mmCIF file of C-alpha atoms and ligand atoms in Angstrom:
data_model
loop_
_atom_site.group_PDB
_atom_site.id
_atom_site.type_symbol
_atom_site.label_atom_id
_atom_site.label_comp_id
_atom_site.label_asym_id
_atom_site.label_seq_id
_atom_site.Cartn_x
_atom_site.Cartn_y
_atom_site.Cartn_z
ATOM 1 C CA UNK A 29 -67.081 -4.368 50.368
ATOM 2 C CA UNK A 30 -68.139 -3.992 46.747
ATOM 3 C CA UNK A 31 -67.550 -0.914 44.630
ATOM 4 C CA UNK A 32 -71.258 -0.031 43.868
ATOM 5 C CA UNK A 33 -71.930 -0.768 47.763
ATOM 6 C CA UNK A 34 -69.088 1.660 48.887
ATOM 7 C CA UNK A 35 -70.398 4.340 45.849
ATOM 8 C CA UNK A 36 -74.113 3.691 47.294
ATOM 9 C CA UNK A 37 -72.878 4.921 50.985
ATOM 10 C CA UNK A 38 -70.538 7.689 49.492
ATOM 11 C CA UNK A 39 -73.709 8.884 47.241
ATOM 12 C CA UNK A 40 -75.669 9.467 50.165
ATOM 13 C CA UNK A 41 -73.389 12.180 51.490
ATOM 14 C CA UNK A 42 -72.089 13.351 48.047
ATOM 15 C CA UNK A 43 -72.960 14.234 45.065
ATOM 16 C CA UNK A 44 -72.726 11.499 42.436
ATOM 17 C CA UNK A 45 -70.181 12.621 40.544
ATOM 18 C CA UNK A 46 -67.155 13.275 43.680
ATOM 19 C CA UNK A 47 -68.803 9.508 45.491
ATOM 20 C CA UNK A 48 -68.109 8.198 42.467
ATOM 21 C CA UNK A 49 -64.583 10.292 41.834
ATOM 22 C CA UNK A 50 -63.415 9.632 45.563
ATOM 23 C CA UNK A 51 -64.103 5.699 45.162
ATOM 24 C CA UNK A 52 -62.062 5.626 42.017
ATOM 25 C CA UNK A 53 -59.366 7.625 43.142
ATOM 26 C CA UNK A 54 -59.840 4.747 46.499
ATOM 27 C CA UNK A 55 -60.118 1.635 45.108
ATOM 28 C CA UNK A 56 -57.130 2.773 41.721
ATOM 29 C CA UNK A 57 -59.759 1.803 39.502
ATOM 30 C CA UNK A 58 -61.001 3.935 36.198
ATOM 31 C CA UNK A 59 -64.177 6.599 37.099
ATOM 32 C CA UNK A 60 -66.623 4.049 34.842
ATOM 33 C CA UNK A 61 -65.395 0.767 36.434
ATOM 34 C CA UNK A 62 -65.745 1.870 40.289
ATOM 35 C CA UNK A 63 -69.369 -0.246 40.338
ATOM 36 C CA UNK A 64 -68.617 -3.076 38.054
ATOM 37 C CA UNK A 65 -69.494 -6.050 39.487
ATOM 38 C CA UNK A 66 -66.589 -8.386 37.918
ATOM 39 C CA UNK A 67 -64.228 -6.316 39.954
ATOM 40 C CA UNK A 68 -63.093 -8.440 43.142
ATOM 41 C CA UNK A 69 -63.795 -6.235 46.789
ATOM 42 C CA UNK A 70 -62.321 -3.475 47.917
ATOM 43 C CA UNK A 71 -59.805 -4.260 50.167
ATOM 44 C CA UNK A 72 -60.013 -2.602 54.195
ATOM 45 C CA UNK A 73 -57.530 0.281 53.128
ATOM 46 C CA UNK A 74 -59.507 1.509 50.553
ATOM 47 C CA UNK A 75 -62.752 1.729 51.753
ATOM 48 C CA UNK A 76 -60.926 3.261 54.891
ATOM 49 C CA UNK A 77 -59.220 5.923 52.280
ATOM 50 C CA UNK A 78 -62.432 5.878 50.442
ATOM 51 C CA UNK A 79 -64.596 6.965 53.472
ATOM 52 C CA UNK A 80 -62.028 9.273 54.961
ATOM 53 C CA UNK A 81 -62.014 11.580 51.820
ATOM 54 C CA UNK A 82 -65.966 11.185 51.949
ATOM 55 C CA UNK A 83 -65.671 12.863 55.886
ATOM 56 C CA UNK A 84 -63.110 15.796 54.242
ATOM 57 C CA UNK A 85 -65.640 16.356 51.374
ATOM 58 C CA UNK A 86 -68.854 16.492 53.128
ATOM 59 C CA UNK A 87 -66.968 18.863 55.792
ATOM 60 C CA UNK A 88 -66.390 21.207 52.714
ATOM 61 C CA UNK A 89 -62.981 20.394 51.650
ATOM 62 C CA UNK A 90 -62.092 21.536 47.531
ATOM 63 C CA UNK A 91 -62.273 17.465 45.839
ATOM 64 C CA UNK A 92 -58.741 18.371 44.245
ATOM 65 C CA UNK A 93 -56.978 18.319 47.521
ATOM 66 C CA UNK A 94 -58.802 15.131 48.321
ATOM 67 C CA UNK A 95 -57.970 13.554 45.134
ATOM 68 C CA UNK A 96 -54.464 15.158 45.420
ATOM 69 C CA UNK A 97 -54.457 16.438 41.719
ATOM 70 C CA UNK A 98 -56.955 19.063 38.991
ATOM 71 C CA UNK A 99 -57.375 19.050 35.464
ATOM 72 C CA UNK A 100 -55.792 22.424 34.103
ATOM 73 C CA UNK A 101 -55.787 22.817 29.987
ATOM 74 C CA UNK A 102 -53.784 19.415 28.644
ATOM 75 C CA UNK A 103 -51.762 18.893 32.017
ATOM 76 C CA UNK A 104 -52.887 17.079 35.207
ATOM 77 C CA UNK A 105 -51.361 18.678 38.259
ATOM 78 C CA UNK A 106 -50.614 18.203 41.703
ATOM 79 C CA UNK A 107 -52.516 20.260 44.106
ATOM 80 C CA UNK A 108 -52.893 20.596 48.137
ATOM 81 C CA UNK A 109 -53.412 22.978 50.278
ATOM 82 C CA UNK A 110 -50.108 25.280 49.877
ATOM 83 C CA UNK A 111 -51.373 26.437 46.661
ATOM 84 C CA UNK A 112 -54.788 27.507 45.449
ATOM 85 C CA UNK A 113 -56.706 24.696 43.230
ATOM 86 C CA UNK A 114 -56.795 25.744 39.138
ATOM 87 C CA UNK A 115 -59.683 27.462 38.223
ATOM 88 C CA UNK A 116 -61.084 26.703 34.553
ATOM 89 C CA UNK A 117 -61.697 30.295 34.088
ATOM 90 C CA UNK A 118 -57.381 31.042 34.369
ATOM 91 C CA UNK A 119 -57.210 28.845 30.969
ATOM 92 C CA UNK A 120 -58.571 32.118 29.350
ATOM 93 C CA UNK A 121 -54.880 33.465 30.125
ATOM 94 C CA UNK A 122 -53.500 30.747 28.051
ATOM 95 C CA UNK A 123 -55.699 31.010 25.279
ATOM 96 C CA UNK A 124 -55.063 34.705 25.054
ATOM 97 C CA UNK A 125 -51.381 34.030 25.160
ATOM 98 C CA UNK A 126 -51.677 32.212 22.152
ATOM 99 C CA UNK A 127 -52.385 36.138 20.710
ATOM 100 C CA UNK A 128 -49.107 37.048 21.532
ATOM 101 C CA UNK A 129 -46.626 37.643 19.042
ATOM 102 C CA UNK A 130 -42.885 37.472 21.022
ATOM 103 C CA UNK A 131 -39.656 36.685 19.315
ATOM 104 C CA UNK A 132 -38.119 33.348 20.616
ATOM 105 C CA UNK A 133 -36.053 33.717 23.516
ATOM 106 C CA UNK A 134 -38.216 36.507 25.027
ATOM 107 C CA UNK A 135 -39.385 35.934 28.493
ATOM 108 C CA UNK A 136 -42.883 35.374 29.764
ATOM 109 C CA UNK A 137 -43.448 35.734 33.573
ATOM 110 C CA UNK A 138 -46.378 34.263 35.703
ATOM 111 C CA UNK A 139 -46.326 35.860 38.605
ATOM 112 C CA UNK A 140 -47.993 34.421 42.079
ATOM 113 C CA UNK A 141 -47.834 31.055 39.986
ATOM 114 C CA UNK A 142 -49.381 29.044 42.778
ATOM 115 C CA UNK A 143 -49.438 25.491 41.030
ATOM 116 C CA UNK A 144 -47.227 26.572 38.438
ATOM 117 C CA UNK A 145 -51.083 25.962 36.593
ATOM 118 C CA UNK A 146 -49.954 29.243 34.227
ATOM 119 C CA UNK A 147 -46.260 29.044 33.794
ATOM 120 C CA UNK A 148 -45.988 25.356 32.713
ATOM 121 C CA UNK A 149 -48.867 26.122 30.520
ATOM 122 C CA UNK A 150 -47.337 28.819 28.744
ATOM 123 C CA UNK A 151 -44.082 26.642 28.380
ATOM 124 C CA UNK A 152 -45.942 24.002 26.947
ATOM 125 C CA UNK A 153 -47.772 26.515 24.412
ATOM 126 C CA UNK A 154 -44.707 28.561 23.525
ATOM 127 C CA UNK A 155 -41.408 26.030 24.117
ATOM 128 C CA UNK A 156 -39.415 28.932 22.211
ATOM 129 C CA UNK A 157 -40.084 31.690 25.425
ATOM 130 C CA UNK A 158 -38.149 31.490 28.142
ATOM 131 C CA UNK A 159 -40.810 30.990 31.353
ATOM 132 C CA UNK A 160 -40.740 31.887 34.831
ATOM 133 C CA UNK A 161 -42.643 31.598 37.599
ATOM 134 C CA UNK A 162 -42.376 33.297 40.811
ATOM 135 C CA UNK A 163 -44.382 33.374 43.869
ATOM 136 C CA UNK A 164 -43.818 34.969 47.563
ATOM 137 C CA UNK A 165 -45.176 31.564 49.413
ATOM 138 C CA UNK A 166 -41.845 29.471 49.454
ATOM 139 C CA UNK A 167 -44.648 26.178 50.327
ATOM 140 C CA UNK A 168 -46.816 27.156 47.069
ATOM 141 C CA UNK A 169 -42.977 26.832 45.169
ATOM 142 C CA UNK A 170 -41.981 24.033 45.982
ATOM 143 C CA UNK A 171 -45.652 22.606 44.472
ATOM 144 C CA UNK A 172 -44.783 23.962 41.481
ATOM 145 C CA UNK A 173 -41.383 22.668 41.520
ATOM 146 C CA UNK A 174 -43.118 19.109 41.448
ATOM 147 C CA UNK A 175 -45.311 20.089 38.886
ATOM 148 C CA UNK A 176 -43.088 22.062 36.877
ATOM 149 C CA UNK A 177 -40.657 18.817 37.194
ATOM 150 C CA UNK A 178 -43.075 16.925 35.572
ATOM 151 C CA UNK A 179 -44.871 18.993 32.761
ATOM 152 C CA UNK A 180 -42.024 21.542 31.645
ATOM 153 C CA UNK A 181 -38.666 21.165 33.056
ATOM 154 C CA UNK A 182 -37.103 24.365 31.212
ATOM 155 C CA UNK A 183 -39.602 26.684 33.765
ATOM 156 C CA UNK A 184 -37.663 28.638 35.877
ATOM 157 C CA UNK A 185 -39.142 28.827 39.626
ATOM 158 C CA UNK A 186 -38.402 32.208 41.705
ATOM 159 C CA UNK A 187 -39.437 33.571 45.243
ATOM 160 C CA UNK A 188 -40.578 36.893 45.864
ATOM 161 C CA UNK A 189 -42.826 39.576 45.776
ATOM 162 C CA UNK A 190 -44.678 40.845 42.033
ATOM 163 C CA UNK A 191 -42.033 41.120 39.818
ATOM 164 C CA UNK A 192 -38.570 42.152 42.603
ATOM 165 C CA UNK A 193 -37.607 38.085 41.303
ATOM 166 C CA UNK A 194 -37.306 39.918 37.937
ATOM 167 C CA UNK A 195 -35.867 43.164 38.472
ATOM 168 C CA UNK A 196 -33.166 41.188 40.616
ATOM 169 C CA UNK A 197 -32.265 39.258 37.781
ATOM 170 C CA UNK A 198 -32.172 42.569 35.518
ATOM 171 C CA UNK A 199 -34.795 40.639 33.175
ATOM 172 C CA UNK A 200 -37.057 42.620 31.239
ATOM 173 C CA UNK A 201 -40.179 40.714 30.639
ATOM 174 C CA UNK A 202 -41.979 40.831 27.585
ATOM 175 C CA UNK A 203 -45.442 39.013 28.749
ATOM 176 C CA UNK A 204 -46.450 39.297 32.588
ATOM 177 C CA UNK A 205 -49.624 37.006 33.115
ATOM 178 C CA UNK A 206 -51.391 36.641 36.555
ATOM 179 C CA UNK A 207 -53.764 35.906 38.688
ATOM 180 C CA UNK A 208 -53.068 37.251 42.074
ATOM 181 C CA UNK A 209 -55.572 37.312 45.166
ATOM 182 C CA UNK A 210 -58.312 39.177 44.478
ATOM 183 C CA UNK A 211 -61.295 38.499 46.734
ATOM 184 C CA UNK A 212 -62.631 41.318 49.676
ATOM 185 C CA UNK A 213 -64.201 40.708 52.859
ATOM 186 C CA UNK A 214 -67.807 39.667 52.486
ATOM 187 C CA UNK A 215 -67.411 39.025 48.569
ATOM 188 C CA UNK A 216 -69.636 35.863 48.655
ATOM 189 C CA UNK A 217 -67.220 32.850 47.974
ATOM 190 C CA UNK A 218 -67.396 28.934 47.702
ATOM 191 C CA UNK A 219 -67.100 27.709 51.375
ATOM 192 C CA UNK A 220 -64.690 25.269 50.172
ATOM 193 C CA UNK A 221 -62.366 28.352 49.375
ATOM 194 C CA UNK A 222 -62.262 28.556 53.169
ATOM 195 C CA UNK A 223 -59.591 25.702 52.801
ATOM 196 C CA UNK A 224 -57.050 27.388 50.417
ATOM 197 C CA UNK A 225 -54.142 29.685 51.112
ATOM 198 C CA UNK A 226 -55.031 32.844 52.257
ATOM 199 C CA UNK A 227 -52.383 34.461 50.609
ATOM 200 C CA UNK A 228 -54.098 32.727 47.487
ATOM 201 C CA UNK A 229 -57.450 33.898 48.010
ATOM 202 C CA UNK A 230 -57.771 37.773 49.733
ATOM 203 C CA UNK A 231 -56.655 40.867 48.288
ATOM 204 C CA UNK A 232 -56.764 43.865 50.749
ATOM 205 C CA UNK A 233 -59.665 46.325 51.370
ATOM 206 C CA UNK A 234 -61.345 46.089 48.297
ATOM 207 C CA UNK A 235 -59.734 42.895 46.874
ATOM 208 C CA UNK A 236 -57.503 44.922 44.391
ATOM 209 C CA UNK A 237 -54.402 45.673 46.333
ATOM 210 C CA UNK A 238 -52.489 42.860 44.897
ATOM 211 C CA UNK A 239 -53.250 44.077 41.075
ATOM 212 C CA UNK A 240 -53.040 47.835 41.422
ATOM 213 C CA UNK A 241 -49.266 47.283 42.923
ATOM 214 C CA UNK A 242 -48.765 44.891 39.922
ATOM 215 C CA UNK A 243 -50.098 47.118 37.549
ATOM 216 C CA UNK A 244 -47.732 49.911 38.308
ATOM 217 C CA UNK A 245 -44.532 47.970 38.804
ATOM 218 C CA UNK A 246 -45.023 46.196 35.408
ATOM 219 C CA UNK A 247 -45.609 49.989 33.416
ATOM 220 C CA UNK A 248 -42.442 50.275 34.801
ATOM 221 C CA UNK A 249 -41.134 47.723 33.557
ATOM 222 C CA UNK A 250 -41.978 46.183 30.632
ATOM 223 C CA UNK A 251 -40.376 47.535 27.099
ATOM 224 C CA UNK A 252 -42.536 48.528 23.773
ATOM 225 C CA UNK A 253 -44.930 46.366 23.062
ATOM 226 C CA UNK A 254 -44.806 44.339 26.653
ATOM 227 C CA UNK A 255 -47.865 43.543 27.643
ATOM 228 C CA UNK A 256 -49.862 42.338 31.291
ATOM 229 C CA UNK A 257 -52.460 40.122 31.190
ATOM 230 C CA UNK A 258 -54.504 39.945 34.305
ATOM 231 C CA UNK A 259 -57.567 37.548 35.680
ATOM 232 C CA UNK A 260 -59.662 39.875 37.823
ATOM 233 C CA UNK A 261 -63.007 38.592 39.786
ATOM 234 C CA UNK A 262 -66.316 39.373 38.225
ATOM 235 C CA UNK A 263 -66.671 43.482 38.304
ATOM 236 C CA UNK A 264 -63.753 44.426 38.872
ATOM 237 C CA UNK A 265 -62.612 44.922 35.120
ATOM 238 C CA UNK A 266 -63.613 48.521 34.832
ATOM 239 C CA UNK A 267 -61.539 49.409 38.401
ATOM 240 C CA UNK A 268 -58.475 47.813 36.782
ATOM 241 C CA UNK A 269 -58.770 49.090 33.134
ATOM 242 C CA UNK A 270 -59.400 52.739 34.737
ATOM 243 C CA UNK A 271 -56.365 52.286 37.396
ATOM 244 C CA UNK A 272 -53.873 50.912 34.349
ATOM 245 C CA UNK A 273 -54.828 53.695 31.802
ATOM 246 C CA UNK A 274 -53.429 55.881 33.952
ATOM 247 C CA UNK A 275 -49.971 54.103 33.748
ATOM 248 C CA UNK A 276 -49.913 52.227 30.491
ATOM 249 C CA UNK A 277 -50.107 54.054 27.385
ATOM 250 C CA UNK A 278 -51.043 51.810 24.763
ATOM 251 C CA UNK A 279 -54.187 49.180 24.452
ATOM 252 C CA UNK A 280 -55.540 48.013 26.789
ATOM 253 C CA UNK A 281 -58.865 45.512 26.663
ATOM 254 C CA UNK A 282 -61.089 43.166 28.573
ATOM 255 C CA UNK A 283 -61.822 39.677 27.814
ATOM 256 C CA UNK A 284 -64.983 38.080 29.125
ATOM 257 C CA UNK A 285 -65.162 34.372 30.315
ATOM 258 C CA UNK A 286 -67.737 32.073 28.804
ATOM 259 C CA UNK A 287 -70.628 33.696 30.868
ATOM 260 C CA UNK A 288 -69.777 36.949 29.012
ATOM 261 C CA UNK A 289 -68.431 38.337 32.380
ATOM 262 C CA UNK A 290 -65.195 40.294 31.904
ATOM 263 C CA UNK A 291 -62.201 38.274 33.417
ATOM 264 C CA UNK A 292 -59.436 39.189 32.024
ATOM 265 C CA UNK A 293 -57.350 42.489 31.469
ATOM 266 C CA UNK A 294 -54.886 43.053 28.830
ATOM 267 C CA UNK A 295 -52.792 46.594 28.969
ATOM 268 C CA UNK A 296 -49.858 46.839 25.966
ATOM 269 C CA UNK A 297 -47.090 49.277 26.521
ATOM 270 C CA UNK A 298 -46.782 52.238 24.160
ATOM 271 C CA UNK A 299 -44.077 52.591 22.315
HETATM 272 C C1 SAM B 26 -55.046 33.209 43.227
HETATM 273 S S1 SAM B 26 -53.538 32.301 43.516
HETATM 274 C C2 SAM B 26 -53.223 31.820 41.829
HETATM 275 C C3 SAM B 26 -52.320 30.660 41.632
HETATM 276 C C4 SAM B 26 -52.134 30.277 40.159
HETATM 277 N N1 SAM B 26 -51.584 31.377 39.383
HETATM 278 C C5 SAM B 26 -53.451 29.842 39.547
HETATM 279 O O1 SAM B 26 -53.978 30.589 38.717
HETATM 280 O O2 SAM B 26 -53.954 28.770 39.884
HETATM 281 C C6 SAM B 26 -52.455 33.637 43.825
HETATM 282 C C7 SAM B 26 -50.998 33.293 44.119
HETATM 283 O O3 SAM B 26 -50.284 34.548 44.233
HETATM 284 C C8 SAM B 26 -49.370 34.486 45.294
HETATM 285 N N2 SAM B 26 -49.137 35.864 45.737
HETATM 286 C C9 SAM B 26 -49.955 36.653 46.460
HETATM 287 N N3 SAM B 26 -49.410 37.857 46.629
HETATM 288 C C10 SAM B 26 -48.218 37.840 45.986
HETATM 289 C C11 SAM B 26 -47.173 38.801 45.817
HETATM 290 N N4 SAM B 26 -47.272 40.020 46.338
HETATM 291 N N5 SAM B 26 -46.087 38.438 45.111
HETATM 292 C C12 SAM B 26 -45.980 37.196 44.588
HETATM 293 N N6 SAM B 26 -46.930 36.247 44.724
HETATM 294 C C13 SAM B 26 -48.031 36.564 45.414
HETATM 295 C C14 SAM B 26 -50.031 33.594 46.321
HETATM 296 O O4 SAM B 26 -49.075 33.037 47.203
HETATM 297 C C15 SAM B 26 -50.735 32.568 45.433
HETATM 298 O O5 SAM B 26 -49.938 31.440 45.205
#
């Protein structure tokens, strides 16, 4: 079978763009030369890859677990379905980080690191901080592990619950970034979201359960000047800014994604 035949049949249960991104990732051939003609056929195992991913996709499976891998800032990472898939939106964390002034050495934490998406980013930013990232899902660590393996080998990978991986270690953190669960039952959600991690995805009654215990271990813990950066879903910045100014006692500020929606929370330790 051709490529442009196989795209055809994929593009009639797709959209374009994932047909045309499942036959490449099929056939091994570049996204623009999945229909040239001058190719030879597709041999039987492809187009038997090719239209199994096509069944997953069309059944509502995320693409990056199909394709095995997601774009995230410079880095191409593995993904499946132990750890959530890399929102665009969590590069705002990395760009903020970039606003951080730390002393070399410090450490950064990225805590429920999923992918590793945030801590090998921040190694790759700031190769003078020493990086960790922790998560409580042993399965989602041993993805980053691969990933980390691959894009920053100085990340340090640790189990456990919100910053206990830490406190164990007697670390004192100077940056905490992350992006824990945050959805609630009968937030409207991506049906493909259905497919990640639970532990990835739902955060308690009213989605915040996950932040407000982070919040109030890292006031505890983080020295002068420390700061927590956190995503939070869309409307839930003012919840978090009002829950953190009663712990924090320096800045704190929202960021808003490129919709203007406010995404991410920034609280500073007083001094
Ligand atoms: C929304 S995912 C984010 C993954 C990654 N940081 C990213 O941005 O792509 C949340 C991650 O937090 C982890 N997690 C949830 N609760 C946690 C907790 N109490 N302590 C540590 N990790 C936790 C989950 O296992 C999951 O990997």
């Amino acid at each position: 079978m051709s490529g442009r035949d196989l795209l055809a049949e994929a593009s009639r249960r797709l959209d374009r763009l994932d047909a045309r991104l499942i036959v490449a990732e099929a056939s091994g051939r570049a996204f623009d030369q999945v229909d040239d003609p001058t190719w030879p056929d597709l041999t039987w195992s492809q187009v038997e890859r090719a239209r199994r991913m096509v069944r997953r996709r069309a059944e509502g499976w995320p693409l990056a677990y199909l394709l095995g891998h997601r774009g995230f800032w410079d880095m191409e990472l593995g993904v499946d379905p132990r750890v959530l898939c890399p929102r665009p939106e969590t590069e705002l964390l990395l760009e903020l980080s970039q606003r951080v002034p730390m002393a070399d050495g410090a450490w950064a934490l990225d805590v429920g690191t999923g992918s590793g998406a945030l801590a090998i980013g921040l190694k790759r930013l700031h190769p003078n901080w020493q990086v960790a990232g922790s998560d409580r899902s042993q399965a989602a660590l041993q993805v980053a592990r691969a990933n980390g393996r691959q894009w920053a080998p100085e990340v340090h990978w640790w189990w456990g619950d919100l910053l206990a991986p830490a406190r164990g270690r007697g670390i004192t953190p100077q940056l905490v970034v992350a992006n824990l669960p945050y959805v609630a039952p009968g937030d409207r959600v991506d049906p493909a979201v259905r497919h990640e991690p639970a532990c990835a995805v739902w955060g308690g009654a009213d989605g915040l359960s996950p932040i407000r215990r982070l919040v109030a271990e890292a006031a505890g813990l983080l020295p002068a000047g420390g700061r927590l950066m956190l995503e939070v879903g869309a409307g839930q910045a003012e919840r978090v800014l009002a829950h953190g100014r009663g712990l924090f006692h320096g800045e704190a500020t929202v960021h808003p994604d490129l919709s203007g929606q406010g995404r991410v929370v920034v609280f500073c330790q007083g001094g």
